[in-house]
Structures are given as C-alpha cells and as structure tokens.
Short mmCIF file of C-alpha atoms in Angstrom, two decimals:
data_model
loop_
_atom_site.label_atom_id
_atom_site.label_comp_id
_atom_site.label_asym_id
_atom_site.label_seq_id
_atom_site.Cartn_x
_atom_site.Cartn_y
_atom_site.Cartn_z
CA MET A 859 -2.55 0.11 35.13
CA ILE A 860 -2.22 1.42 31.73
CA ARG A 861 -5.14 -0.36 29.68
CA VAL A 862 -3.87 -1.22 25.92
CA LEU A 863 -5.44 -2.41 22.84
CA LEU A 864 -3.16 -3.69 20.51
CA ALA A 865 -3.99 -3.67 16.70
CA GLU A 866 -1.46 -5.82 14.49
CA ASP A 867 -2.26 -8.07 11.71
CA MET A 868 0.99 -10.12 11.97
CA HIS A 869 0.43 -12.91 14.53
CA MET A 870 4.05 -13.23 15.80
CA VAL A 871 4.63 -9.58 16.08
CA ARG A 872 1.41 -9.22 17.93
CA GLY A 873 2.48 -11.86 20.17
CA ALA A 874 6.05 -10.27 20.90
CA LEU A 875 4.49 -6.95 21.67
CA VAL A 876 2.04 -8.67 24.25
CA ALA A 877 4.55 -10.32 25.76
CA LEU A 878 7.21 -7.35 25.92
CA LEU A 879 4.21 -4.82 27.25
CA ASN A 880 2.95 -7.17 29.83
CA LEU A 881 6.58 -7.15 31.25
CA GLU A 882 5.72 -3.95 32.38
CA LYS A 883 4.22 -3.49 35.93
CA ASP A 884 2.17 -0.66 35.06
CA ILE A 885 0.99 -1.72 31.49
CA GLU A 886 -1.68 -4.45 30.84
CA VAL A 887 -2.94 -5.43 26.85
CA VAL A 888 -6.83 -6.02 27.34
CA ALA A 889 -7.83 -6.55 23.91
CA GLU A 890 -5.86 -7.67 20.57
CA VAL A 891 -7.16 -7.02 17.20
CA CYS A 892 -5.97 -7.96 13.70
CA SER A 893 -7.74 -5.86 11.43
CA GLY A 894 -8.78 -2.23 11.57
CA ASP A 895 -12.50 -2.90 11.62
CA LYS A 896 -12.50 -4.24 14.67
CA ILE A 897 -10.51 -1.73 16.53
CA LEU A 898 -13.55 0.52 17.11
CA PRO A 899 -15.95 -2.32 18.67
CA MET A 900 -13.09 -3.81 21.01
CA ALA A 901 -12.06 -0.28 21.96
CA ALA A 902 -16.04 0.40 22.99
CA GLU A 903 -16.02 -2.81 24.89
CA TYR A 904 -12.89 -2.59 26.64
CA LEU A 905 -11.98 1.05 26.97
CA PRO A 906 -8.40 0.80 26.78
CA ASP A 907 -6.44 3.90 28.10
CA VAL A 908 -4.19 3.56 24.94
CA ALA A 909 -4.77 1.87 21.50
CA ILE A 910 -1.54 0.84 19.58
CA ILE A 911 -2.31 0.56 16.15
CA ASP A 912 -0.37 -0.62 13.20
CA ILE A 913 -0.93 1.38 9.76
CA ASP A 914 -1.20 -1.43 7.35
CA LEU A 915 -3.97 -3.45 8.50
CA PRO A 916 -6.95 -5.68 6.50
CA ALA A 917 -10.20 -4.42 6.24
CA LYS A 918 -9.49 -0.83 7.22
CA ASP A 919 -6.39 1.22 6.92
CA GLY A 920 -4.92 1.94 10.74
CA LEU A 921 -4.93 5.44 10.23
CA ALA A 922 -8.69 5.79 9.26
CA ALA A 923 -9.56 3.62 12.23
CA ALA A 924 -7.59 5.77 14.69
CA SER A 925 -9.34 8.87 13.15
CA GLU A 926 -12.63 6.84 13.87
CA LEU A 927 -11.73 6.25 17.15
CA TYR A 928 -10.91 9.74 17.89
CA GLN A 929 -14.50 10.84 16.68
CA GLN A 930 -16.10 8.30 18.77
CA LEU A 931 -14.18 7.66 21.82
CA PRO A 932 -11.72 10.47 22.46
CA ASP A 933 -10.79 9.41 25.73
CA VAL A 934 -8.69 6.27 23.88
CA ARG A 935 -5.47 7.68 23.25
CA THR A 936 -4.00 6.50 19.79
CA LEU A 937 0.01 5.52 19.40
CA ILE A 938 0.85 4.43 15.81
CA LEU A 939 3.55 1.97 15.72
CA THR A 940 4.56 1.01 12.26
CA SER A 941 7.41 0.60 10.04
CA LEU A 942 6.12 3.32 7.62
CA GLY A 943 8.11 6.39 8.59
CA ARG A 944 7.76 8.54 5.11
CA PRO A 945 7.00 12.19 6.16
CA GLY A 946 3.47 11.92 4.26
CA THR A 947 2.57 8.77 6.67
CA VAL A 948 3.40 11.13 9.84
CA ARG A 949 1.69 14.10 8.30
CA ARG A 950 -1.41 11.91 7.69
CA ALA A 951 -1.28 10.54 11.48
CA LEU A 952 -1.10 14.05 12.30
CA ASP A 953 -4.00 14.87 10.64
CA ALA A 954 -5.90 12.21 12.27
CA LYS A 955 -5.15 13.30 15.46
CA VAL A 956 -3.02 10.49 16.71
CA ASN A 957 -1.13 11.09 20.08
CA GLY A 958 1.87 9.15 19.17
CA PHE A 959 3.86 7.89 16.30
CA LEU A 960 6.49 5.34 16.64
CA LEU A 961 8.63 2.98 14.33
CA LYS A 962 8.83 -0.63 15.02
CA ASP A 963 12.57 -0.52 15.02
CA ALA A 964 12.43 1.60 18.18
CA PRO A 965 14.16 0.39 21.44
CA ALA A 966 11.76 -1.69 23.51
CA ASP A 967 11.68 0.49 26.43
CA LYS A 968 11.05 3.42 24.23
CA LEU A 969 7.48 1.81 23.46
CA ALA A 970 6.59 1.19 27.20
CA ASN A 971 7.70 5.06 27.55
CA ALA A 972 5.60 6.20 24.85
CA VAL A 973 2.65 4.07 25.91
CA ARG A 974 3.02 6.08 29.66
CA SER A 975 3.43 9.51 27.87
CA VAL A 976 0.45 9.21 25.51
CA ALA A 977 -1.63 7.75 28.44
CA ILE A 978 -1.38 11.01 30.48
CA GLY A 979 -1.94 13.16 27.57
CA ARG A 980 1.40 14.09 26.02
CA ARG A 981 2.21 13.76 22.30
CA VAL A 982 5.12 11.23 21.15
CA ILE A 983 6.71 11.65 17.96
CA ASP A 984 10.03 11.55 16.92
CA SER A 985 11.53 15.10 16.38
CA GLU A 986 13.15 14.29 13.08
CA LEU A 987 9.88 12.70 11.92
CA ALA A 988 7.97 15.41 13.07
CA LEU A 989 10.10 18.06 11.29
CA SER A 990 10.13 16.45 8.00
CA ALA A 991 6.57 15.95 8.18
CA TRP A 992 5.91 19.38 8.80
CA GLU A 993 8.09 20.40 5.90
CA THR A 994 6.03 17.98 3.34
CA GLU A 995 3.99 19.60 1.12
CA ASP A 996 0.33 19.30 0.66
CA CYS A 997 -0.81 17.06 -1.81
CA PRO A 998 -1.19 18.97 -4.92
CA LEU A 999 -3.65 16.34 -6.37
CA THR A 1000 -7.48 16.36 -6.61
CA PRO A 1001 -9.14 13.24 -5.28
CA ARG A 1002 -9.88 12.36 -8.58
CA GLU A 1003 -6.40 12.72 -10.14
CA ALA A 1004 -5.28 10.77 -6.97
CA GLU A 1005 -7.53 8.06 -7.68
CA ILE A 1006 -6.54 7.85 -11.11
CA LEU A 1007 -2.91 7.64 -10.50
CA ARG A 1008 -3.51 5.21 -8.15
CA LEU A 1009 -5.13 3.03 -10.58
CA ALA A 1010 -2.44 3.42 -12.78
CA ALA A 1011 0.32 2.58 -10.22
CA ASN A 1012 -1.78 -0.69 -9.67
CA GLY A 1013 -1.01 -1.41 -13.43
CA ARG A 1014 -4.46 -0.45 -14.94
CA THR A 1015 -4.26 0.43 -18.42
CA VAL A 1016 -6.10 3.67 -19.50
CA ALA A 1017 -9.02 1.63 -21.11
CA ASP A 1018 -9.53 -0.24 -17.59
CA ILE A 1019 -9.34 3.19 -15.54
CA ALA A 1020 -11.96 4.71 -18.20
CA ALA A 1021 -14.08 1.70 -17.84
CA GLU A 1022 -14.03 1.58 -14.00
CA LEU A 1023 -14.46 5.45 -13.51
CA PHE A 1024 -17.06 5.75 -16.32
CA LEU A 1025 -14.86 8.46 -18.35
CA SER A 1026 -13.74 8.38 -21.69
CA PRO A 1027 -9.93 7.22 -22.24
CA GLY A 1028 -9.29 10.68 -23.53
CA THR A 1029 -10.39 12.15 -20.30
CA VAL A 1030 -8.03 9.76 -18.21
CA ARG A 1031 -5.00 10.63 -20.33
CA ASN A 1032 -6.01 14.30 -19.93
CA TYR A 1033 -5.97 13.60 -16.09
CA LEU A 1034 -2.77 11.46 -16.18
CA ALA A 1035 -0.81 14.68 -18.02
CA THR A 1036 -2.11 17.13 -15.36
CA VAL A 1037 -0.79 14.89 -12.92
CA VAL A 1038 2.61 14.63 -14.46
CA THR A 1039 2.44 18.34 -14.82
CA LYS A 1040 1.36 19.32 -11.40
CA LEU A 1041 4.20 16.65 -9.87
CA ASN A 1042 6.74 18.35 -12.30
CA ALA A 1043 7.37 14.75 -13.11
CA ARG A 1044 9.25 13.25 -16.25
CA ASN A 1045 6.63 11.01 -16.93
CA ARG A 1046 3.61 8.84 -15.66
CA VAL A 1047 6.32 6.35 -13.89
CA ASP A 1048 8.09 9.31 -12.42
CA ALA A 1049 4.80 10.63 -11.09
CA ILE A 1050 3.79 7.32 -9.38
CA ARG A 1051 7.37 7.40 -7.81
CA ILE A 1052 6.66 11.06 -6.48
CA ALA A 1053 3.21 10.47 -5.37
CA THR A 1054 4.14 7.19 -3.73
CA ASP A 1055 6.97 8.39 -1.90
CA SER A 1056 5.39 11.40 -0.39
CA ASP A 1057 2.80 8.98 0.54
CA TRP A 1058 -0.18 10.75 -1.38
CA LEU A 1059 -1.50 7.59 -3.03
#
C-alpha cells in the first residue's frame, strides 16, 4: 500500500483528490494538510511514501516545503500537483529535488500512475514541460534586484520601496533601471511581465 500525504489548500479540491486516490486499491491517503508549514510535521508523524504538494499554499510555498522535506525526510518522495505549468516553475521544482511534476488538468488515471511511479523512485515530469524548463534561462537578477522588482510589481512606489529597504529613492531607481536593462525590457511594466512570465519573482 502506498501511503500518501496530500497538501492542498482548497477544501473542495483536496476532498476530491482524497476520494479519487482512495478509489485505488494500492493507494491510501494517510494525512491531509492545507498549508505549507504543516507538511514537514505531518510527514514526520505519518511517514508517507509520497507527498503530493500544491505549489501555491498559505504559510509556506509548496516548493520550499518540498525542498525542506527532501532535506529532513529524504525517503518521502514528492509529487507537485499544480495549475502553474510555467517553465520557470518547473525549473524551480526540479531545483527543489521533487520527484514528479503534474498539472491539475491531467487525467485522473495519470495522477494515480504518477504516484505509483514516484513511490518506486522514478521521476515523473511531462516531457514538454521538462524540455521547456531546461531551455529557460537562469534568472539574471540579483536577489536584491528581484526583491525590488517584486515590490514594484505589488504596486509599491519608489519612495515606499526605499523606506522599506532602508535605501535612498535614487538607489531604488538605479536598481529598477538595471533590471529593465538586464531583462531587455521596454520599461518597468515590461520588466515585471518578463520576470513574472519566467517565474523569477
């Protein structure tokens, strides 16, 4: 019997996934969590064979939780189940050492088969997604540049960013100008679009 931990914040989706997986004779959902910070404690308590993790979770990002799980409980295999199929997201998942990456719009039998494959040590990643992930460039931004662009993307003004990061407004403008140049963007809005599409923010 393959023991599964399911991390999904949407109650209806989680309930449907549990019902679907429990229909399989060789799969049993032994634990459910609705936030990323609960994944490691529940995995330590229930010792599942596979953790199915959504990326967009409250309290802790699913990929951060998967990486933590890999470091603390390496015998627990991880399968990312998400609606975010952007190449940058897949790349981040691969960097986090996940064992599988599946989109939520995949057929139901594909999920059960992915759980089985991941449980025996295979990697399950859609070939087109994997190829696009390897073709995606590394983020050219420094952590500080990405942080400033992220704040700008959230609607913060130069003055707000400067105050929050203890920088002068001129320094913030210089960072933003550097970001626009590095991303070959037309302007700040275009830089935000490029970075978001590449999953660098």
